[in-house]
Amino acid sequence: MRSLIRPPRLQPGYRVQVVAASGPVDEERFTVGLEALEGRYDLRFDDMGLFARTGFLAGDDTHRLEALNTAIADRDCKAIFLARGGYG
């Protein structure tokens, strides 16, 4: 049986990347979430990608993949938050 691997807890001030990997984000709702989190974490995000719209997705596949890969490659990033769920 495998043991559960738990990542370290997020601490105040840690860098967190926010990515819209599926559907676009409503700006008003994002602002509410941003206000709740920005005092605790160093939030980074690509607002062009978060609010982009290509059909029912948050921009084209290439841009969404690039945003996710950028977040993964950021060595100072301690977590990646997906801006919303959805298809894509």
Short mmCIF file of N, CA and C in Angstrom, two decimals:
data_model
loop_
_atom_site.label_atom_id
_atom_site.label_comp_id
_atom_site.label_asym_id
_atom_site.label_seq_id
_atom_site.Cartn_x
_atom_site.Cartn_y
_atom_site.Cartn_z
N MET A 1 0.84 -1.19 0.00
CA MET A 1 0.00 0.00 0.00
C MET A 1 0.88 1.25 0.00
N ARG A 2 0.54 2.21 -0.82
CA ARG A 2 1.31 3.45 -0.90
C ARG A 2 0.92 4.39 0.23
N SER A 3 1.89 5.12 0.70
CA SER A 3 1.58 6.12 1.73
C SER A 3 1.21 7.44 1.03
N LEU A 4 0.38 8.18 1.68
CA LEU A 4 -0.09 9.46 1.15
C LEU A 4 1.03 10.49 1.24
N ILE A 5 1.29 11.16 0.14
CA ILE A 5 2.30 12.23 0.12
C ILE A 5 1.56 13.55 0.22
N ARG A 6 1.83 14.28 1.28
CA ARG A 6 1.18 15.56 1.49
C ARG A 6 2.17 16.69 1.22
N PRO A 7 1.77 17.63 0.39
CA PRO A 7 2.66 18.78 0.18
C PRO A 7 2.66 19.66 1.43
N PRO A 8 3.69 20.48 1.59
CA PRO A 8 3.70 21.38 2.74
C PRO A 8 2.54 22.38 2.65
N ARG A 9 2.08 22.83 3.81
CA ARG A 9 0.99 23.81 3.84
C ARG A 9 1.45 25.13 3.25
N LEU A 10 0.52 25.81 2.61
CA LEU A 10 0.83 27.14 2.08
C LEU A 10 0.96 28.11 3.25
N GLN A 11 1.99 28.90 3.19
CA GLN A 11 2.24 29.90 4.23
C GLN A 11 1.93 31.29 3.68
N PRO A 12 1.55 32.22 4.54
CA PRO A 12 1.34 33.59 4.09
C PRO A 12 2.58 34.11 3.36
N GLY A 13 2.33 34.81 2.26
CA GLY A 13 3.41 35.39 1.47
C GLY A 13 3.92 34.49 0.37
N TYR A 14 3.55 33.21 0.36
CA TYR A 14 3.99 32.31 -0.70
C TYR A 14 3.42 32.77 -2.04
N ARG A 15 4.19 32.55 -3.10
CA ARG A 15 3.72 32.87 -4.44
C ARG A 15 2.76 31.79 -4.92
N VAL A 16 1.63 32.23 -5.44
CA VAL A 16 0.61 31.34 -5.99
C VAL A 16 0.24 31.85 -7.38
N GLN A 17 0.27 30.97 -8.36
CA GLN A 17 -0.12 31.32 -9.72
C GLN A 17 -1.60 30.96 -9.91
N VAL A 18 -2.35 31.86 -10.52
CA VAL A 18 -3.76 31.61 -10.84
C VAL A 18 -3.85 31.47 -12.36
N VAL A 19 -4.40 30.35 -12.82
CA VAL A 19 -4.46 30.03 -14.25
C VAL A 19 -5.89 29.68 -14.63
N ALA A 20 -6.32 30.15 -15.78
CA ALA A 20 -7.61 29.76 -16.35
C ALA A 20 -7.34 28.70 -17.41
N ALA A 21 -7.35 27.45 -16.99
CA ALA A 21 -7.01 26.35 -17.90
C ALA A 21 -8.22 25.83 -18.67
N SER A 22 -9.39 26.29 -18.31
CA SER A 22 -10.59 25.84 -19.03
C SER A 22 -11.40 27.06 -19.47
N GLY A 23 -12.47 27.36 -18.78
CA GLY A 23 -13.33 28.46 -19.19
C GLY A 23 -12.85 29.82 -18.71
N PRO A 24 -13.32 30.88 -19.37
CA PRO A 24 -12.94 32.23 -18.97
C PRO A 24 -13.56 32.59 -17.62
N VAL A 25 -12.97 33.57 -16.99
CA VAL A 25 -13.38 33.98 -15.66
C VAL A 25 -14.18 35.28 -15.75
N ASP A 26 -15.24 35.36 -14.97
CA ASP A 26 -16.00 36.59 -14.86
C ASP A 26 -15.17 37.58 -14.02
N GLU A 27 -14.92 38.77 -14.56
CA GLU A 27 -14.03 39.73 -13.89
C GLU A 27 -14.53 40.13 -12.51
N GLU A 28 -15.81 40.33 -12.36
CA GLU A 28 -16.36 40.74 -11.06
C GLU A 28 -16.17 39.64 -10.01
N ARG A 29 -16.44 38.41 -10.39
CA ARG A 29 -16.26 37.29 -9.45
C ARG A 29 -14.78 37.07 -9.13
N PHE A 30 -13.92 37.27 -10.13
CA PHE A 30 -12.49 37.12 -9.90
C PHE A 30 -11.99 38.17 -8.91
N THR A 31 -12.49 39.38 -9.03
CA THR A 31 -12.09 40.46 -8.12
C THR A 31 -12.45 40.11 -6.68
N VAL A 32 -13.60 39.53 -6.47
CA VAL A 32 -14.01 39.12 -5.13
C VAL A 32 -13.03 38.07 -4.58
N GLY A 33 -12.69 37.08 -5.38
CA GLY A 33 -11.74 36.06 -4.96
C GLY A 33 -10.35 36.63 -4.74
N LEU A 34 -9.96 37.54 -5.60
CA LEU A 34 -8.66 38.19 -5.48
C LEU A 34 -8.55 38.94 -4.15
N GLU A 35 -9.58 39.66 -3.80
CA GLU A 35 -9.58 40.41 -2.54
C GLU A 35 -9.47 39.48 -1.34
N ALA A 36 -10.05 38.30 -1.45
CA ALA A 36 -10.00 37.34 -0.34
C ALA A 36 -8.62 36.71 -0.19
N LEU A 37 -7.86 36.60 -1.28
CA LEU A 37 -6.59 35.88 -1.24
C LEU A 37 -5.35 36.76 -1.28
N GLU A 38 -5.45 37.96 -1.85
CA GLU A 38 -4.24 38.74 -2.09
C GLU A 38 -3.56 39.23 -0.81
N GLY A 39 -4.27 39.33 0.28
CA GLY A 39 -3.63 39.71 1.53
C GLY A 39 -2.82 38.58 2.14
N ARG A 40 -3.10 37.37 1.71
CA ARG A 40 -2.41 36.20 2.28
C ARG A 40 -1.28 35.70 1.40
N TYR A 41 -1.49 35.71 0.08
CA TYR A 41 -0.51 35.15 -0.84
C TYR A 41 -0.03 36.19 -1.84
N ASP A 42 1.12 35.91 -2.43
CA ASP A 42 1.66 36.72 -3.53
C ASP A 42 1.07 36.14 -4.81
N LEU A 43 -0.07 36.65 -5.22
CA LEU A 43 -0.79 36.11 -6.37
C LEU A 43 -0.21 36.64 -7.68
N ARG A 44 -0.02 35.72 -8.60
CA ARG A 44 0.43 36.08 -9.95
C ARG A 44 -0.56 35.49 -10.93
N PHE A 45 -0.88 36.27 -11.96
CA PHE A 45 -1.80 35.77 -12.97
C PHE A 45 -1.66 36.60 -14.23
N ASP A 46 -2.08 36.02 -15.32
CA ASP A 46 -2.08 36.66 -16.62
C ASP A 46 -3.52 37.11 -16.88
N ASP A 47 -3.80 38.39 -16.60
CA ASP A 47 -5.18 38.85 -16.72
C ASP A 47 -5.68 38.77 -18.16
N MET A 48 -4.78 38.83 -19.13
CA MET A 48 -5.22 38.65 -20.52
C MET A 48 -5.78 37.24 -20.71
N GLY A 49 -5.12 36.25 -20.14
CA GLY A 49 -5.57 34.88 -20.29
C GLY A 49 -6.79 34.55 -19.46
N LEU A 50 -6.86 35.12 -18.26
CA LEU A 50 -8.00 34.83 -17.39
C LEU A 50 -9.31 35.28 -18.00
N PHE A 51 -9.29 36.42 -18.66
CA PHE A 51 -10.52 37.01 -19.17
C PHE A 51 -10.69 36.85 -20.68
N ALA A 52 -9.74 36.15 -21.31
CA ALA A 52 -9.85 35.90 -22.75
C ALA A 52 -11.02 34.96 -23.01
N ARG A 53 -11.53 35.03 -24.20
CA ARG A 53 -12.64 34.14 -24.55
C ARG A 53 -12.47 33.70 -26.00
N THR A 54 -12.38 32.39 -26.19
CA THR A 54 -12.39 31.79 -27.52
C THR A 54 -13.48 30.73 -27.47
N GLY A 55 -14.64 31.06 -28.01
CA GLY A 55 -15.79 30.18 -27.88
C GLY A 55 -16.18 30.13 -26.42
N PHE A 56 -16.19 28.94 -25.84
CA PHE A 56 -16.54 28.80 -24.43
C PHE A 56 -15.29 28.55 -23.57
N LEU A 57 -14.10 28.75 -24.14
CA LEU A 57 -12.85 28.53 -23.42
C LEU A 57 -12.14 29.86 -23.12
N ALA A 58 -11.19 29.82 -22.21
CA ALA A 58 -10.42 31.00 -21.82
C ALA A 58 -9.22 31.16 -22.76
N GLY A 59 -9.49 31.51 -23.98
CA GLY A 59 -8.44 31.66 -24.98
C GLY A 59 -8.21 30.36 -25.73
N ASP A 60 -7.27 30.43 -26.68
CA ASP A 60 -7.01 29.23 -27.48
C ASP A 60 -6.16 28.23 -26.70
N ASP A 61 -6.10 27.02 -27.23
CA ASP A 61 -5.40 25.93 -26.54
C ASP A 61 -3.94 26.28 -26.27
N THR A 62 -3.28 26.89 -27.23
CA THR A 62 -1.86 27.23 -27.08
C THR A 62 -1.64 28.19 -25.93
N HIS A 63 -2.47 29.22 -25.83
CA HIS A 63 -2.31 30.20 -24.75
C HIS A 63 -2.59 29.58 -23.38
N ARG A 64 -3.62 28.77 -23.28
CA ARG A 64 -3.95 28.14 -22.00
C ARG A 64 -2.86 27.19 -21.56
N LEU A 65 -2.30 26.42 -22.50
CA LEU A 65 -1.21 25.51 -22.18
C LEU A 65 0.04 26.29 -21.77
N GLU A 66 0.32 27.36 -22.47
CA GLU A 66 1.48 28.19 -22.13
C GLU A 66 1.35 28.78 -20.72
N ALA A 67 0.17 29.24 -20.37
CA ALA A 67 -0.05 29.80 -19.03
C ALA A 67 0.16 28.73 -17.95
N LEU A 68 -0.34 27.54 -18.19
CA LEU A 68 -0.17 26.46 -17.22
C LEU A 68 1.30 26.05 -17.12
N ASN A 69 1.98 25.91 -18.26
CA ASN A 69 3.39 25.54 -18.25
C ASN A 69 4.25 26.61 -17.59
N THR A 70 3.93 27.87 -17.77
CA THR A 70 4.65 28.96 -17.12
C THR A 70 4.51 28.85 -15.61
N ALA A 71 3.31 28.58 -15.14
CA ALA A 71 3.08 28.43 -13.70
C ALA A 71 3.85 27.23 -13.14
N ILE A 72 3.85 26.13 -13.87
CA ILE A 72 4.56 24.93 -13.42
C ILE A 72 6.07 25.18 -13.37
N ALA A 73 6.59 25.92 -14.34
CA ALA A 73 8.03 26.17 -14.42
C ALA A 73 8.52 27.22 -13.43
N ASP A 74 7.63 27.98 -12.82
CA ASP A 74 8.02 29.03 -11.87
C ASP A 74 8.52 28.38 -10.58
N ARG A 75 9.81 28.38 -10.36
CA ARG A 75 10.41 27.71 -9.20
C ARG A 75 10.00 28.34 -7.88
N ASP A 76 9.59 29.61 -7.89
CA ASP A 76 9.17 30.27 -6.66
C ASP A 76 7.69 30.06 -6.35
N CYS A 77 6.96 29.47 -7.29
CA CYS A 77 5.53 29.23 -7.11
C CYS A 77 5.33 28.01 -6.21
N LYS A 78 4.54 28.19 -5.17
CA LYS A 78 4.28 27.10 -4.22
C LYS A 78 2.97 26.37 -4.50
N ALA A 79 2.07 27.00 -5.30
CA ALA A 79 0.80 26.36 -5.64
C ALA A 79 0.25 26.99 -6.91
N ILE A 80 -0.58 26.22 -7.58
CA ILE A 80 -1.31 26.72 -8.75
C ILE A 80 -2.78 26.58 -8.46
N PHE A 81 -3.48 27.70 -8.51
CA PHE A 81 -4.93 27.70 -8.34
C PHE A 81 -5.56 27.83 -9.72
N LEU A 82 -6.50 26.95 -10.02
CA LEU A 82 -7.25 27.09 -11.26
C LEU A 82 -8.40 28.06 -11.00
N ALA A 83 -8.51 29.04 -11.87
CA ALA A 83 -9.45 30.14 -11.65
C ALA A 83 -10.90 29.66 -11.62
N ARG A 84 -11.18 28.60 -12.31
CA ARG A 84 -12.52 28.03 -12.30
C ARG A 84 -12.49 26.65 -12.91
N GLY A 85 -13.48 25.89 -12.65
CA GLY A 85 -13.59 24.57 -13.25
C GLY A 85 -14.28 24.70 -14.58
N GLY A 86 -14.45 23.59 -15.23
CA GLY A 86 -15.18 23.63 -16.48
C GLY A 86 -14.60 22.70 -17.51
N TYR A 87 -15.21 22.69 -18.63
CA TYR A 87 -14.81 21.84 -19.75
C TYR A 87 -13.62 22.49 -20.44
N GLY A 88 -12.71 21.70 -20.94
CA GLY A 88 -11.64 22.24 -21.75
C GLY A 88 -10.30 21.71 -21.38
#
